[in-house]
């Protein structure tokens, strides 16, 4: 399968990165990691890229890494459709102090607009 | 996401009773609302273990007893009130401290005790307890379709803030 992981730097997206890399390695999937500009995240794109490359190196797994500029939700959906991915993977939300799951705005947009299957990692 | 200070209502909410509060619910059952005491942990766990899965919202309460216990440990670091029918815990409301000098609110009533006026008393007693303990800013999120809950929150002074998102975001100043 051809998998597109979107990562904007929030903690849940970092967790999604780690889980998706190990899953793709086990399943023999092709993986592309798209680094997004998430205004809700404090991590800079260059820091995220370092984190992505470290995670791939630790896993001994190869994936394409690309930067996606502009509005992250719509850009990711466009990329998934135009480049023929089978699945989009994103972080599954942060938890409030109470423990309530709160989806990020990127996940909300992609869930409602993606023409391909979307996986949210918990 | 918790609100910025500027997103809270300008004025403060009305007056609320401080617990303990006793009353008969609409089914004629004698209910007492008291601040949570740490000796009552097991009774509250029991209420959540028996909680209707259909009443779960945004992933809480957790589904297994083990996770309920971990979750309650976190909640009980904040301010809590419990509604009792005799020695049975039938409702629980909580204010959990966040990072912006604010508190997140949630309220739960066991399915056997819903639609009996307990939630309305419970949230007022919690806000009375919160104000008496110096809580100033309170926020919550609620599923948009849950009109009963939204109506309850509006009735005590919560106002909607924030951009459009899956859940409705509401805030109140005590």
XYZ file of C-alpha atoms in Angstrom:
296
model
C 0.000 0.000 0.000
C 1.040 3.571 -0.699
C 0.720 5.576 2.520
C 0.882 9.354 3.041
C 1.618 10.500 6.601
C 0.929 14.147 7.432
C 2.933 15.562 10.331
C 2.628 19.103 11.679
C 4.646 18.780 14.878
C 1.955 18.359 17.548
C 2.625 15.579 20.073
C -0.030 13.330 18.564
C 1.553 13.709 15.107
C 4.953 12.651 16.503
C 3.306 9.560 17.967
C 1.632 8.891 14.610
C 5.067 9.111 12.937
C 6.607 6.496 15.209
C 3.685 4.101 14.905
C 3.312 4.531 11.149
C 6.992 3.937 10.418
C 6.983 0.674 12.362
C 3.667 -0.357 10.804
C 4.866 0.435 7.258
C 8.054 -1.512 7.831
C 6.139 -4.551 9.114
C 3.570 -4.417 6.303
C 5.980 -3.577 3.476
C 4.105 -0.342 2.676
C 5.557 2.539 0.702
C 5.590 5.603 2.932
C 5.771 9.307 2.187
C 6.079 11.743 5.105
C 4.600 15.170 4.374
C 5.776 17.884 6.780
C 2.981 20.433 7.187
C 2.853 24.000 8.455
C 0.614 23.589 11.495
C -0.114 26.947 13.192
C -1.219 25.008 16.317
C 2.271 23.482 16.737
C 5.363 25.032 18.324
C 7.802 22.802 16.425
C 9.539 24.321 13.374
C 9.439 22.361 10.078
C 13.244 21.915 10.163
C 13.013 20.397 13.665
C 10.229 18.112 12.515
C 12.337 16.959 9.552
C 15.219 16.071 11.887
C 12.785 14.099 14.043
C 11.421 12.294 10.970
C 14.869 11.378 9.650
C 16.004 10.169 13.101
C 12.906 8.001 13.427
C 13.456 6.494 9.970
C 17.144 5.866 10.691
C 16.342 4.210 14.036
C 13.835 1.930 12.323
C 16.168 1.173 9.408
C 13.378 2.141 7.024
C 13.391 4.381 3.966
C 10.638 6.875 3.147
C 10.298 9.955 0.994
C 10.217 13.150 3.074
C 8.694 16.287 1.594
C 7.642 19.715 2.806
C 4.118 20.928 2.041
C 3.511 24.664 2.262
C 0.187 26.458 2.466
C -3.025 25.514 4.249
C -2.156 22.033 5.595
C -5.547 20.264 5.405
C -6.442 21.140 1.804
C -2.838 20.682 0.585
C -2.657 17.196 2.103
C -5.992 16.147 0.573
C -4.847 17.462 -2.850
C -1.579 15.573 -2.594
C -3.324 12.325 -1.603
C -5.581 12.500 -4.637
C -3.167 13.819 -7.255
C -0.349 11.403 -6.391
C -2.612 8.368 -5.991
C -2.063 7.436 -2.359
C -4.184 4.628 -0.875
C -4.351 6.053 2.602
C -3.694 9.214 4.634
C -2.443 8.869 8.225
C -2.598 11.606 10.869
C -2.293 12.016 14.627
C -5.542 11.150 16.399
C -5.935 14.233 18.558
C -4.634 15.667 21.805
C -6.168 15.155 25.242
C -7.484 18.021 27.376
C -6.560 18.234 31.109
C -9.810 16.292 31.689
C -8.729 13.555 29.265
C -11.161 14.486 26.499
C -9.974 13.718 22.987
C -9.787 16.860 20.851
C -9.130 16.546 17.133
C -6.829 19.092 15.510
C -8.100 21.284 12.695
C -6.023 19.435 10.093
C -7.591 16.094 11.067
C -11.082 17.586 10.999
C -10.603 18.901 7.473
C -8.946 15.777 6.092
C -11.569 13.437 7.601
C -14.396 15.323 5.946
C -12.702 15.932 2.592
C -10.328 13.096 1.767
C -11.317 10.835 -1.146
C -9.103 8.056 0.262
C -9.149 6.180 3.568
C -7.985 8.199 6.573
C -6.352 6.624 9.628
C -6.100 8.495 12.921
C -3.432 7.054 15.220
C -4.239 6.734 18.941
C -7.978 24.101 23.268
C -8.577 26.198 26.350
C -9.701 29.790 25.711
C -7.591 32.953 25.950
C -8.551 35.347 28.721
C -10.218 37.650 26.171
C -12.562 34.848 25.072
C -14.327 34.634 28.443
C -17.624 36.467 29.010
C -17.121 40.031 30.290
C -19.261 39.577 33.390
C -19.226 36.932 36.093
C -21.865 34.227 36.466
C -24.714 34.443 39.005
C -24.777 32.979 42.510
C -24.469 29.275 43.209
C -25.097 27.255 46.382
C -22.123 25.749 48.194
C -22.358 22.033 48.881
C -23.603 20.115 50.814
C -26.962 20.425 49.042
C -29.917 18.090 49.742
C -33.101 17.736 47.718
C -35.626 15.231 46.379
C -35.203 14.548 42.649
C -38.122 14.365 40.192
C -38.548 10.655 41.017
C -38.865 11.510 44.720
C -35.444 10.083 45.629
C -33.474 11.839 48.392
C -30.214 13.077 46.855
C -27.293 14.760 48.612
C -24.423 16.554 46.857
C -21.163 16.827 48.812
C -17.534 17.725 48.043
C -15.622 14.547 47.220
C -13.816 12.833 50.106
C -10.906 10.480 49.369
C -12.615 7.690 51.360
C -15.276 7.620 48.631
C -12.982 6.563 45.762
C -14.410 3.040 45.406
C -18.034 4.233 45.242
C -17.186 6.647 42.434
C -15.233 3.948 40.560
C -18.314 1.721 40.850
C -20.530 4.372 39.250
C -18.212 4.678 36.247
C -17.670 0.946 35.792
C -21.463 0.660 35.422
C -21.729 3.734 33.156
C -23.722 3.369 29.910
C -21.212 3.286 27.006
C -23.664 5.360 24.940
C -23.195 8.220 27.414
C -19.458 8.371 26.749
C -18.242 11.598 25.116
C -14.866 12.479 23.566
C -13.301 9.324 24.991
C -14.422 9.738 28.620
C -15.241 8.112 30.943
C -12.775 5.366 29.973
C -14.249 1.930 29.277
C -12.221 -0.315 31.572
C -11.967 -0.251 35.365
C -8.185 0.051 35.268
C -8.333 3.144 33.083
C -11.231 4.595 35.118
C -9.014 4.400 38.224
C -6.103 6.206 36.511
C -8.442 8.815 35.095
C -10.105 9.502 38.477
C -6.687 9.935 40.132
C -6.140 12.877 37.740
C -9.607 14.340 38.260
C -9.379 14.143 42.041
C -6.369 16.475 41.956
C -8.924 19.149 41.064
C -12.219 20.144 42.738
C -14.976 17.537 42.779
C -18.533 17.111 44.014
C -20.468 13.832 44.126
C -24.240 13.246 44.153
C -25.359 10.467 46.504
C -28.529 8.403 46.735
C -27.971 6.811 50.136
C -24.522 5.201 49.873
C -24.598 4.975 46.088
C -22.689 7.547 43.991
C -25.050 8.545 41.157
C -23.454 11.709 39.777
C -20.069 13.441 39.703
C -18.891 16.859 38.541
C -15.292 18.027 38.347
C -13.071 21.068 37.783
C -9.611 20.024 36.570
C -6.872 22.684 36.663
C -5.261 23.564 33.315
C -2.210 25.538 32.282
C -3.771 29.009 31.923
C -4.948 29.587 35.495
C -8.219 28.004 34.382
C -10.267 24.868 35.068
C -11.921 22.424 32.672
C -15.403 21.292 33.711
C -17.206 18.001 33.161
C -20.328 16.458 34.662
C -21.617 12.874 34.657
C -24.913 11.434 35.886
C -25.502 7.648 35.988
C -28.128 6.520 33.446
C -30.560 5.397 36.194
C -30.628 8.968 37.536
C -30.777 11.093 34.392
C -33.717 13.391 33.503
C -34.498 13.833 37.209
C -33.042 17.325 37.746
C -29.797 16.079 39.316
C -27.424 17.476 36.663
C -28.747 20.986 37.136
C -28.195 20.820 40.928
C -24.836 19.127 40.484
C -23.321 21.752 38.172
C -24.536 24.597 40.407
C -23.059 22.928 43.501
C -19.763 22.408 41.633
C -19.602 26.070 40.590
C -20.432 27.131 44.183
C -17.640 24.858 45.434
C -15.273 26.219 42.775
C -15.974 29.854 43.569
C -15.492 29.221 47.318
C -12.068 27.726 46.468
C -10.917 30.628 44.302
C -11.649 29.257 40.826
C -12.080 32.124 38.350
C -12.111 30.807 34.794
C -13.982 27.672 33.710
C -14.206 26.144 30.231
C -15.521 22.986 28.601
C -16.163 21.311 25.275
C -19.411 19.567 24.362
C -20.656 17.695 21.317
C -22.774 20.029 19.186
C -25.711 17.621 18.907
C -26.009 17.307 22.698
C -28.667 20.000 23.091
C -29.609 18.952 26.643
C -26.039 19.491 27.825
C -25.593 22.745 25.891
C -28.855 24.031 27.428
C -27.657 23.095 30.918
C -24.354 24.924 30.427
C -26.085 28.024 29.041
C -28.486 28.030 31.994
C -25.611 28.635 34.435
C -23.948 31.304 32.270
C -21.575 29.525 29.882
C -21.073 31.298 26.563
C -19.718 29.868 23.304
C -16.238 30.909 22.168
C -13.686 29.830 19.573
C -13.683 29.010 15.898
C -15.908 26.384 14.337
C -14.735 22.918 15.316
C -16.238 19.478 15.930
C -17.049 20.270 19.541
C -18.735 23.370 20.848
C -16.379 25.320 23.149
C -17.878 27.231 26.079
C -16.493 29.446 28.858
C -17.693 31.074 32.080
C -16.179 33.507 34.585
C -16.944 32.900 38.273
